[in-house]
Amino acid sequence: MVDLECVAKWSDNNMLKLNNGKTETMLVGTSRKTNLAPPLQLDLWGKRLQQVPTVKLLGVHVDQNLTFDDHVDHVVKKCNRSMAQVSRVRKSLPRRVRIALIQALVLTHLDYCSSVWASTSVKNIKRLQVIQNRADRIALGTDRFTSRDALLQTLGPGLVPTEVWRSAGVTEEQIAQMMEYAKSPHALGREGKVAEVAKTIAFLASSDASFITGAQVPVDGGRHAMCPR
């Protein structure tokens, strides 16, 4: 209580008036401890402050147990709404416009403040991965049967950030391998196994390959100059 009075006095001395009608309190801890703890009873300038289980700070929904379930729920709903709108008109939009829209309306939400909420559960990470996969397919105009490997992470390597990979149990060695994979200067350089190379060649030879190669790639069983390996 003394600390709160000091904050109120400091803000008043520096002409930073606190609005006690908009000021809230939140007790942070494990679910067991927060459930057993008595309600906070804090007053600011004679008014009892409301205790809440979740607060929104600079666009991030922070809950009292730091699970970030509410934030992921918000991101998933927002991304789904945006993807539904783009999906309705995707056939009338050129690929570059679809990619720009998906990057602006969807992928930015997946990246925003990821270092803060990266400690969320693996279940939530998988929910966000589903959003990313769907966004890729809407932007690139591919169907659900198109391999994720074949898409070559065209919208940006490693869209789910490094912090999220790490919290999901991915080792530092695996993260380093993925980053090297993303740095490859040409399409086939991103693949290693024979089956993966064959799958990528089939994709490059399709009508969907022009956004990578800039041209249709003839496949004759040999190497192509645009994809030396």
PDB file of N, CA and C in Angstrom, residues 74-108:
ATOM      1  N   HIS A  74      -6.937 -14.558 -28.984  1.00  0.00           N
ATOM      2  CA  HIS A  74      -7.177 -13.300 -29.689  1.00  0.00           C
ATOM      3  C   HIS A  74      -6.490 -13.296 -31.055  1.00  0.00           C
ATOM      4  N   VAL A  75      -5.244 -13.754 -31.104  1.00  0.00           N
ATOM      5  CA  VAL A  75      -4.498 -13.785 -32.363  1.00  0.00           C
ATOM      6  C   VAL A  75      -5.158 -14.732 -33.362  1.00  0.00           C
ATOM      7  N   VAL A  76      -5.564 -15.907 -32.896  1.00  0.00           N
ATOM      8  CA  VAL A  76      -6.195 -16.897 -33.780  1.00  0.00           C
ATOM      9  C   VAL A  76      -7.490 -16.340 -34.368  1.00  0.00           C
ATOM     10  N   LYS A  77      -8.326 -15.726 -33.540  1.00  0.00           N
ATOM     11  CA  LYS A  77      -9.596 -15.168 -34.027  1.00  0.00           C
ATOM     12  C   LYS A  77      -9.354 -14.039 -35.021  1.00  0.00           C
ATOM     13  N   LYS A  78      -8.395 -13.177 -34.706  1.00  0.00           N
ATOM     14  CA  LYS A  78      -8.118 -12.046 -35.585  1.00  0.00           C
ATOM     15  C   LYS A  78      -7.564 -12.516 -36.924  1.00  0.00           C
ATOM     16  N   CYS A  79      -6.658 -13.477 -36.898  1.00  0.00           N
ATOM     17  CA  CYS A  79      -6.077 -14.000 -38.138  1.00  0.00           C
ATOM     18  C   CYS A  79      -7.122 -14.731 -38.970  1.00  0.00           C
ATOM     19  N   ASN A  80      -7.988 -15.496 -38.326  1.00  0.00           N
ATOM     20  CA  ASN A  80      -9.034 -16.218 -39.055  1.00  0.00           C
ATOM     21  C   ASN A  80      -9.982 -15.254 -39.753  1.00  0.00           C
ATOM     22  N   ARG A  81     -10.335 -14.154 -39.082  1.00  0.00           N
ATOM     23  CA  ARG A  81     -11.206 -13.158 -39.715  1.00  0.00           C
ATOM     24  C   ARG A  81     -10.528 -12.543 -40.935  1.00  0.00           C
ATOM     25  N   SER A  82      -9.260 -12.197 -40.793  1.00  0.00           N
ATOM     26  CA  SER A  82      -8.537 -11.584 -41.910  1.00  0.00           C
ATOM     27  C   SER A  82      -8.386 -12.555 -43.071  1.00  0.00           C
ATOM     28  N   MET A  83      -8.067 -13.820 -42.765  1.00  0.00           N
ATOM     29  CA  MET A  83      -7.899 -14.812 -43.831  1.00  0.00           C
ATOM     30  C   MET A  83      -9.215 -15.091 -44.537  1.00  0.00           C
ATOM     31  N   ALA A  84     -10.324 -15.060 -43.803  1.00  0.00           N
ATOM     32  CA  ALA A  84     -11.631 -15.276 -44.426  1.00  0.00           C
ATOM     33  C   ALA A  84     -11.942 -14.167 -45.425  1.00  0.00           C
ATOM     34  N   GLN A  85     -11.592 -12.932 -45.079  1.00  0.00           N
ATOM     35  CA  GLN A  85     -11.838 -11.813 -45.979  1.00  0.00           C
ATOM     36  C   GLN A  85     -10.975 -11.907 -47.235  1.00  0.00           C
ATOM     37  N   VAL A  86      -9.703 -12.241 -47.068  1.00  0.00           N
ATOM     38  CA  VAL A  86      -8.818 -12.373 -48.226  1.00  0.00           C
ATOM     39  C   VAL A  86      -9.232 -13.562 -49.076  1.00  0.00           C
ATOM     40  N   SER A  87      -9.651 -14.639 -48.438  1.00  0.00           N
ATOM     41  CA  SER A  87     -10.013 -15.855 -49.159  1.00  0.00           C
ATOM     42  C   SER A  87     -11.210 -15.636 -50.081  1.00  0.00           C
ATOM     43  N   ARG A  88     -12.131 -14.759 -49.679  1.00  0.00           N
ATOM     44  CA  ARG A  88     -13.322 -14.510 -50.499  1.00  0.00           C
ATOM     45  C   ARG A  88     -12.972 -13.899 -51.847  1.00  0.00           C
ATOM     46  N   VAL A  89     -11.908 -13.107 -51.882  1.00  0.00           N
ATOM     47  CA  VAL A  89     -11.567 -12.396 -53.122  1.00  0.00           C
ATOM     48  C   VAL A  89     -10.236 -12.868 -53.703  1.00  0.00           C
ATOM     49  N   ARG A  90      -9.707 -13.979 -53.201  1.00  0.00           N
ATOM     50  CA  ARG A  90      -8.361 -14.389 -53.605  1.00  0.00           C
ATOM     51  C   ARG A  90      -8.253 -14.691 -55.090  1.00  0.00           C
ATOM     52  N   LYS A  91      -9.329 -15.212 -55.702  1.00  0.00           N
ATOM     53  CA  LYS A  91      -9.265 -15.576 -57.117  1.00  0.00           C
ATOM     54  C   LYS A  91      -9.171 -14.352 -58.019  1.00  0.00           C
ATOM     55  N   SER A  92      -9.612 -13.216 -57.527  1.00  0.00           N
ATOM     56  CA  SER A  92      -9.563 -11.993 -58.337  1.00  0.00           C
ATOM     57  C   SER A  92      -8.319 -11.155 -58.060  1.00  0.00           C
ATOM     58  N   LEU A  93      -7.463 -11.634 -57.158  1.00  0.00           N
ATOM     59  CA  LEU A  93      -6.261 -10.882 -56.801  1.00  0.00           C
ATOM     60  C   LEU A  93      -5.017 -11.567 -57.350  1.00  0.00           C
ATOM     61  N   PRO A  94      -4.062 -10.798 -57.875  1.00  0.00           N
ATOM     62  CA  PRO A  94      -2.786 -11.403 -58.288  1.00  0.00           C
ATOM     63  C   PRO A  94      -2.024 -11.917 -57.074  1.00  0.00           C
ATOM     64  N   ARG A  95      -1.100 -12.824 -57.322  1.00  0.00           N
ATOM     65  CA  ARG A  95      -0.371 -13.463 -56.229  1.00  0.00           C
ATOM     66  C   ARG A  95       0.358 -12.445 -55.339  1.00  0.00           C
ATOM     67  N   ARG A  96       1.001 -11.460 -55.948  1.00  0.00           N
ATOM     68  CA  ARG A  96       1.778 -10.496 -55.159  1.00  0.00           C
ATOM     69  C   ARG A  96       0.881  -9.711 -54.205  1.00  0.00           C
ATOM     70  N   VAL A  97      -0.354  -9.435 -54.621  1.00  0.00           N
ATOM     71  CA  VAL A  97      -1.287  -8.711 -53.747  1.00  0.00           C
ATOM     72  C   VAL A  97      -1.743  -9.608 -52.606  1.00  0.00           C
ATOM     73  N   ARG A  98      -2.003 -10.884 -52.913  1.00  0.00           N
ATOM     74  CA  ARG A  98      -2.406 -11.820 -51.853  1.00  0.00           C
ATOM     75  C   ARG A  98      -1.297 -11.960 -50.809  1.00  0.00           C
ATOM     76  N   ILE A  99      -0.064 -12.082 -51.292  1.00  0.00           N
ATOM     77  CA  ILE A  99       1.067 -12.217 -50.364  1.00  0.00           C
ATOM     78  C   ILE A  99       1.187 -10.976 -49.484  1.00  0.00           C
ATOM     79  N   ALA A 100       1.056  -9.794 -50.091  1.00  0.00           N
ATOM     80  CA  ALA A 100       1.165  -8.550 -49.319  1.00  0.00           C
ATOM     81  C   ALA A 100       0.064  -8.451 -48.268  1.00  0.00           C
ATOM     82  N   LEU A 101      -1.152  -8.853 -48.637  1.00  0.00           N
ATOM     83  CA  LEU A 101      -2.270  -8.792 -47.695  1.00  0.00           C
ATOM     84  C   LEU A 101      -2.077  -9.767 -46.540  1.00  0.00           C
ATOM     85  N   ILE A 102      -1.655 -10.988 -46.866  1.00  0.00           N
ATOM     86  CA  ILE A 102      -1.455 -11.992 -45.814  1.00  0.00           C
ATOM     87  C   ILE A 102      -0.330 -11.572 -44.877  1.00  0.00           C
ATOM     88  N   GLN A 103       0.736 -11.033 -45.445  1.00  0.00           N
ATOM     89  CA  GLN A 103       1.845 -10.585 -44.601  1.00  0.00           C
ATOM     90  C   GLN A 103       1.418  -9.451 -43.676  1.00  0.00           C
ATOM     91  N   ALA A 104       0.583  -8.539 -44.192  1.00  0.00           N
ATOM     92  CA  ALA A 104       0.173  -7.378 -43.398  1.00  0.00           C
ATOM     93  C   ALA A 104      -0.914  -7.713 -42.385  1.00  0.00           C
ATOM     94  N   LEU A 105      -1.870  -8.558 -42.782  1.00  0.00           N
ATOM     95  CA  LEU A 105      -3.048  -8.800 -41.946  1.00  0.00           C
ATOM     96  C   LEU A 105      -2.937 -10.022 -41.051  1.00  0.00           C
ATOM     97  N   VAL A 106      -2.018 -10.940 -41.370  1.00  0.00           N
ATOM     98  CA  VAL A 106      -1.942 -12.194 -40.613  1.00  0.00           C
ATOM     99  C   VAL A 106      -0.570 -12.388 -39.975  1.00  0.00           C
ATOM    100  N   LEU A 107       0.464 -12.417 -40.807  1.00  0.00           N
ATOM    101  CA  LEU A 107       1.784 -12.796 -40.305  1.00  0.00           C
ATOM    102  C   LEU A 107       2.356 -11.796 -39.308  1.00  0.00           C
ATOM    103  N   THR A 108       1.963 -10.533 -39.417  1.00  0.00           N
ATOM    104  CA  THR A 108       2.439  -9.550 -38.442  1.00  0.00           C
ATOM    105  C   THR A 108       1.946  -9.876 -37.037  1.00  0.00           C
TER     106      THR A 108
END
